[in-house]
Each structure stands twice: as C-alpha cells, then as structure tokens.
mmCIF file of C-alpha atoms in Angstrom:
data_model
loop_
_atom_site.group_PDB
_atom_site.id
_atom_site.type_symbol
_atom_site.label_atom_id
_atom_site.label_comp_id
_atom_site.label_asym_id
_atom_site.label_seq_id
_atom_site.Cartn_x
_atom_site.Cartn_y
_atom_site.Cartn_z
ATOM 1 C CA MET R 1 -23.579 -9.196 -5.988
ATOM 2 C CA TRP R 2 -21.089 -7.376 -8.053
ATOM 3 C CA ASN R 3 -23.591 -7.198 -10.838
ATOM 4 C CA ARG R 4 -26.134 -5.759 -8.728
ATOM 5 C CA ALA R 5 -23.567 -3.327 -7.315
ATOM 6 C CA VAL R 6 -22.362 -2.178 -10.466
ATOM 7 C CA GLN R 7 -26.111 -1.238 -11.869
ATOM 8 C CA MET R 8 -26.913 0.787 -8.888
ATOM 9 C CA ASN R 9 -27.844 4.546 -9.436
ATOM 10 C CA VAL R 10 -24.213 6.196 -9.545
ATOM 11 C CA SER R 11 -25.552 9.575 -8.092
ATOM 12 C CA ASN R 12 -26.477 7.874 -4.996
ATOM 13 C CA SER R 13 -22.922 6.407 -4.437
ATOM 14 C CA ASN R 14 -20.843 7.592 -1.624
ATOM 15 C CA LYS R 15 -17.151 7.670 -1.354
ATOM 16 C CA GLU R 16 -17.095 4.388 0.879
ATOM 17 C CA THR R 17 -19.098 2.705 -1.498
ATOM 18 C CA LEU R 18 -17.195 3.960 -4.825
ATOM 19 C CA SER R 19 -14.005 2.905 -2.929
ATOM 20 C CA GLN R 20 -15.049 -0.823 -1.713
ATOM 21 C CA LEU R 21 -16.082 -1.069 -5.506
ATOM 22 C CA ALA R 22 -12.572 -0.090 -6.293
ATOM 23 C CA GLN R 23 -11.065 -2.574 -4.170
ATOM 24 C CA VAL R 24 -13.399 -5.270 -4.900
ATOM 25 C CA GLU R 25 -12.581 -4.695 -8.671
ATOM 26 C CA ALA R 26 -8.585 -4.758 -7.933
ATOM 27 C CA PHE R 27 -8.613 -7.965 -5.553
ATOM 28 C CA THR R 28 -10.856 -9.986 -8.350
ATOM 29 C CA LYS R 29 -8.392 -8.962 -10.756
ATOM 30 C CA ALA R 30 -5.446 -10.151 -8.389
ATOM 31 C CA TYR R 31 -7.054 -13.871 -8.510
ATOM 32 C CA ARG R 32 -8.047 -13.376 -12.103
ATOM 33 C CA ILE R 33 -11.217 -13.456 -11.797
ATOM 34 C CA GLU R 34 -13.540 -12.020 -14.334
ATOM 35 C CA LEU R 35 -16.300 -9.470 -13.478
ATOM 36 C CA GLU R 36 -18.581 -7.637 -15.518
ATOM 37 C CA LYS R 37 -17.146 -4.291 -16.542
ATOM 38 C CA PRO R 38 -18.772 -1.267 -14.528
ATOM 39 C CA PRO R 39 -20.740 1.320 -16.667
ATOM 40 C CA SER R 40 -18.252 3.882 -17.789
ATOM 41 C CA GLU R 41 -19.801 7.013 -15.545
ATOM 42 C CA LEU R 42 -19.613 4.188 -12.504
ATOM 43 C CA ARG R 43 -15.739 3.832 -13.668
ATOM 44 C CA LEU R 44 -15.252 7.250 -13.657
ATOM 45 C CA ARG R 45 -16.549 8.059 -10.209
ATOM 46 C CA MET R 46 -14.772 4.942 -8.816
ATOM 47 C CA VAL R 47 -11.264 6.432 -10.394
ATOM 48 C CA SER R 48 -12.188 9.920 -9.292
ATOM 49 C CA ILE R 49 -12.765 8.734 -5.878
ATOM 50 C CA VAL R 50 -9.681 6.951 -5.005
ATOM 51 C CA GLU R 51 -7.247 9.702 -6.552
ATOM 52 C CA LYS R 52 -5.574 11.914 -4.146
ATOM 53 C CA ASP R 53 -2.392 13.710 -3.722
ATOM 54 C CA ASN R 54 0.575 11.527 -2.926
ATOM 55 C CA ASN R 55 1.989 13.596 -0.277
ATOM 56 C CA VAL R 56 4.146 11.407 1.679
ATOM 57 C CA SER R 57 5.491 11.674 5.445
ATOM 58 C CA ARG R 58 8.185 12.751 7.002
ATOM 59 C CA SER R 59 9.374 9.597 8.207
ATOM 60 C CA HIS R 60 8.314 7.787 4.464
ATOM 61 C CA ALA R 61 10.917 10.874 2.869
ATOM 62 C CA GLN R 62 13.328 10.259 5.415
ATOM 63 C CA ILE R 63 13.586 6.337 4.715
ATOM 64 C CA SER R 64 13.410 7.091 0.923
ATOM 65 C CA GLY R 65 15.995 9.198 0.942
ATOM 66 C CA MET R 66 18.097 6.912 3.185
ATOM 67 C CA LEU R 67 17.590 3.529 0.720
ATOM 68 C CA THR R 68 18.672 6.167 -2.041
ATOM 69 C CA LYS R 69 21.958 6.626 -0.290
ATOM 70 C CA LEU R 70 22.296 3.033 0.428
ATOM 71 C CA GLY R 71 21.950 2.287 -3.263
ATOM 72 C CA PHE R 72 18.058 0.897 -3.438
ATOM 73 C CA ILE R 73 16.709 2.423 -6.725
ATOM 74 C CA HIS R 74 13.116 2.938 -6.269
ATOM 75 C CA GLU R 75 10.174 5.497 -7.148
ATOM 76 C CA ASN R 76 7.377 6.664 -4.379
ATOM 77 C CA GLU R 77 4.036 6.202 -4.626
ATOM 78 C CA VAL R 78 3.793 3.549 -7.435
ATOM 79 C CA PRO R 79 0.748 1.647 -9.048
ATOM 80 C CA PRO R 80 0.852 -1.745 -8.215
ATOM 81 C CA LEU R 81 -0.037 -2.997 -11.640
ATOM 82 C CA GLU R 82 1.119 -1.533 -14.967
ATOM 83 C CA GLU R 83 -2.461 -0.945 -16.310
ATOM 84 C CA TRP R 84 -3.608 0.224 -13.132
ATOM 85 C CA ALA R 85 -6.522 3.269 -13.375
ATOM 86 C CA MET R 86 -7.306 3.364 -9.857
ATOM 87 C CA GLY R 87 -4.914 6.609 -9.117
ATOM 88 C CA SER R 88 -3.404 6.279 -5.538
ATOM 89 C CA MET R 89 -5.359 3.490 -4.395
ATOM 90 C CA LEU R 90 -3.049 0.810 -3.203
ATOM 91 C CA ALA R 91 0.029 2.642 -4.025
ATOM 92 C CA ILE R 92 2.992 1.296 -2.894
ATOM 93 C CA ASP R 93 4.829 3.940 -0.691
ATOM 94 C CA MET R 94 8.406 2.995 -1.970
ATOM 95 C CA ALA R 95 8.946 0.471 -4.933
ATOM 96 C CA CYS R 96 11.504 -1.011 -7.103
ATOM 97 C CA PRO R 97 9.199 -1.913 -10.306
ATOM 98 C CA LYS R 98 11.978 -3.396 -12.150
ATOM 99 C CA GLN R 99 12.423 -5.799 -9.343
ATOM 100 C CA LYS R 100 9.077 -5.847 -8.056
ATOM 101 C CA ILE R 101 10.170 -5.229 -4.532
ATOM 102 C CA ALA R 102 7.553 -2.945 -2.351
ATOM 103 C CA ILE R 103 8.653 -1.314 0.855
ATOM 104 C CA GLU R 104 5.518 -0.002 2.812
ATOM 105 C CA PHE R 105 5.977 2.428 5.783
ATOM 106 C CA ASP R 106 3.208 1.389 8.034
ATOM 107 C CA GLY R 107 2.191 4.126 10.374
ATOM 108 C CA PRO R 108 -0.175 4.181 13.380
ATOM 109 C CA SER R 109 -3.201 3.780 11.043
ATOM 110 C CA HIS R 110 -2.125 0.503 10.123
ATOM 111 C CA TYR R 111 -2.302 -1.181 13.202
ATOM 112 C CA LEU R 112 -4.984 -2.340 15.686
ATOM 113 C CA LYS R 113 -5.964 -0.492 18.902
ATOM 114 C CA SER R 114 -6.103 -1.991 22.580
ATOM 115 C CA VAL R 115 -9.871 -2.008 23.486
ATOM 116 C CA GLY R 116 -10.004 0.146 26.591
ATOM 117 C CA THR R 117 -6.785 2.162 26.145
ATOM 118 C CA GLY R 118 -7.106 2.567 22.712
ATOM 119 C CA ASP R 119 -2.792 2.457 22.296
ATOM 120 C CA VAL R 120 -1.900 1.334 19.132
ATOM 121 C CA THR R 121 -0.765 -2.397 19.162
ATOM 122 C CA ARG R 122 1.912 -4.163 17.031
ATOM 123 C CA LEU R 123 -1.058 -6.251 15.042
ATOM 124 C CA GLU R 124 -1.405 -4.998 11.546
ATOM 125 C CA ASN R 125 -5.175 -4.485 10.699
ATOM 126 C CA GLY R 126 -7.101 -5.993 8.034
ATOM 127 C CA ALA R 127 -6.609 -3.442 5.150
ATOM 128 C CA THR R 128 -3.027 -3.909 5.858
ATOM 129 C CA LYS R 129 -2.918 -7.487 5.938
ATOM 130 C CA ALA R 130 -5.078 -7.633 2.663
ATOM 131 C CA LYS R 131 -2.974 -5.094 0.634
ATOM 132 C CA ARG R 132 0.201 -7.117 1.081
ATOM 133 C CA ARG R 133 -1.575 -10.281 0.215
ATOM 134 C CA PHE R 134 -2.770 -8.589 -2.888
ATOM 135 C CA LEU R 135 0.800 -7.160 -3.777
ATOM 136 C CA GLU R 136 2.197 -10.669 -3.187
ATOM 137 C CA ARG R 137 -0.547 -12.093 -5.171
ATOM 138 C CA VAL R 138 0.325 -9.953 -8.037
ATOM 139 C CA GLY R 139 4.168 -10.751 -8.059
ATOM 140 C CA TRP R 140 5.698 -7.993 -5.292
ATOM 141 C CA LYS R 141 8.025 -8.842 -2.654
ATOM 142 C CA VAL R 142 7.013 -6.889 0.293
ATOM 143 C CA ILE R 143 8.745 -5.424 3.213
ATOM 144 C CA ASN R 144 6.683 -3.817 5.731
ATOM 145 C CA LEU R 145 8.440 -1.214 7.697
ATOM 146 C CA ASN R 146 6.558 -0.738 11.162
ATOM 147 C CA TYR R 147 6.879 2.779 12.150
ATOM 148 C CA GLN R 148 7.358 1.551 16.024
ATOM 149 C CA ASP R 149 10.172 0.261 15.089
ATOM 150 C CA TRP R 150 11.478 3.083 13.119
ATOM 151 C CA MET R 151 10.536 5.538 15.648
ATOM 152 C CA ASP R 152 13.207 2.986 18.257
ATOM 153 C CA VAL R 153 16.264 4.154 15.834
ATOM 154 C CA HIS R 154 15.027 7.254 14.375
ATOM 155 C CA HIS R 155 17.355 9.779 16.343
ATOM 156 C CA ASN R 156 20.279 7.775 15.301
ATOM 157 C CA LYS R 157 21.595 7.375 11.944
ATOM 158 C CA SER R 158 23.719 4.568 11.866
ATOM 159 C CA GLU R 159 21.072 2.548 13.593
ATOM 160 C CA ARG R 160 18.465 3.864 11.183
ATOM 161 C CA ILE R 161 20.904 2.573 8.170
ATOM 162 C CA LEU R 162 21.580 -0.760 9.849
ATOM 163 C CA PHE R 163 17.813 -1.281 10.493
ATOM 164 C CA LEU R 164 17.214 -0.464 6.801
ATOM 165 C CA LYS R 165 20.130 -2.739 5.722
ATOM 166 C CA LYS R 166 18.569 -5.579 7.827
ATOM 167 C CA LYS R 167 15.102 -5.302 6.669
ATOM 168 C CA LEU R 168 16.459 -5.627 2.971
ATOM 169 C CA SER R 169 18.986 -8.385 3.790
ATOM 170 C CA ASP R 170 16.560 -10.390 5.615
ATOM 171 C CA ALA R 171 14.095 -9.914 2.432
ATOM 172 C CA GLY R 172 17.484 -11.369 0.187
ATOM 173 C CA ILE R 173 17.930 -7.626 -1.136
ATOM 174 C CA LYS R 174 21.732 -7.330 -1.608
ATOM 175 C CA LEU R 175 23.043 -3.854 -2.074
#
C-alpha cells in the first residue's frame, strides 16, 4: 500500500494525505521498518506541509519558564529524532535531548469529547496516545501534563511548582 501511495500524482495530494504519509514514514522508522523512499518531489511536499511556526501557548511558555527556574534544562519544540526532516511534525513541547526526557503539555485538542455535550473528557485521543508510543519507541521518557490539572493550580505559584516537581519526581527525575 505504501508503494502505491508514494507513486501517486503529487499535484493531487492534499494536506491531509501528505501529513498522513509523513506520519506513516515516521512511525515505520521508529519500528525499523524499511519502506521505499518517496520520490524527491513528494518528499519536498511532505516536508513543506508539516512545517509550521513553533508558536507556543501561554501555558506552555509559563511551564517552560517554571521548569527552567526549577533547574530542568530543556529546549522547546524539539524534533524527536536527530535526523528528523519533517519540520515540527511530532515536535516535543519541552525536552532535554541529552537525557531524552520529553514533556508534553496536552491542551483540550489532546482529549476526547463527550458525545452529546461536547465536553472535553480526561480520555486521551488516539493521536496523543500514538505520539507518546512513538516517542517512547524511539527512546524518550515522556511526561504528559494535562491542561485540566494545570488549570486547577495555575493561579497559585507554589501549587504550580509542587505540581511540576511531583510530575518530574514521579517520572524519576531529580532536580
């Protein structure tokens, strides 16, 4: 199926198709499955479609700043693999590449919505689960921060610091 997909007419490829091809390629690399390389024109389209600006949310910036103050040395929007050519697709929100620790701040789009009410639940959606499995497969220790938990403590600085310290400690990270 992959071979048929990468031989398609590139000009007929929409954003969703190109993004899905890039994700398939990334996940198969993680599982060390060898696929036929896409033609260079398709590769360029795949890379261009997944590149986006790396703007971070206010909460993300706040968490990153607090992690720095706690002594957790990290970078924002880090590619999951050194040889990554897919722009910001699957970029890690906050990461310490040296120790391979990934911190993902999961906003509302990372969770399922309740049928009928549309309320955001605490159940992760498939894309969030798949990204965590991918990151773990390629050697990252992943810490997911639920935005609902963050909102519960976001007005109290000491509670926010305790929240982050506990998340890091629960993952075996000593500051």
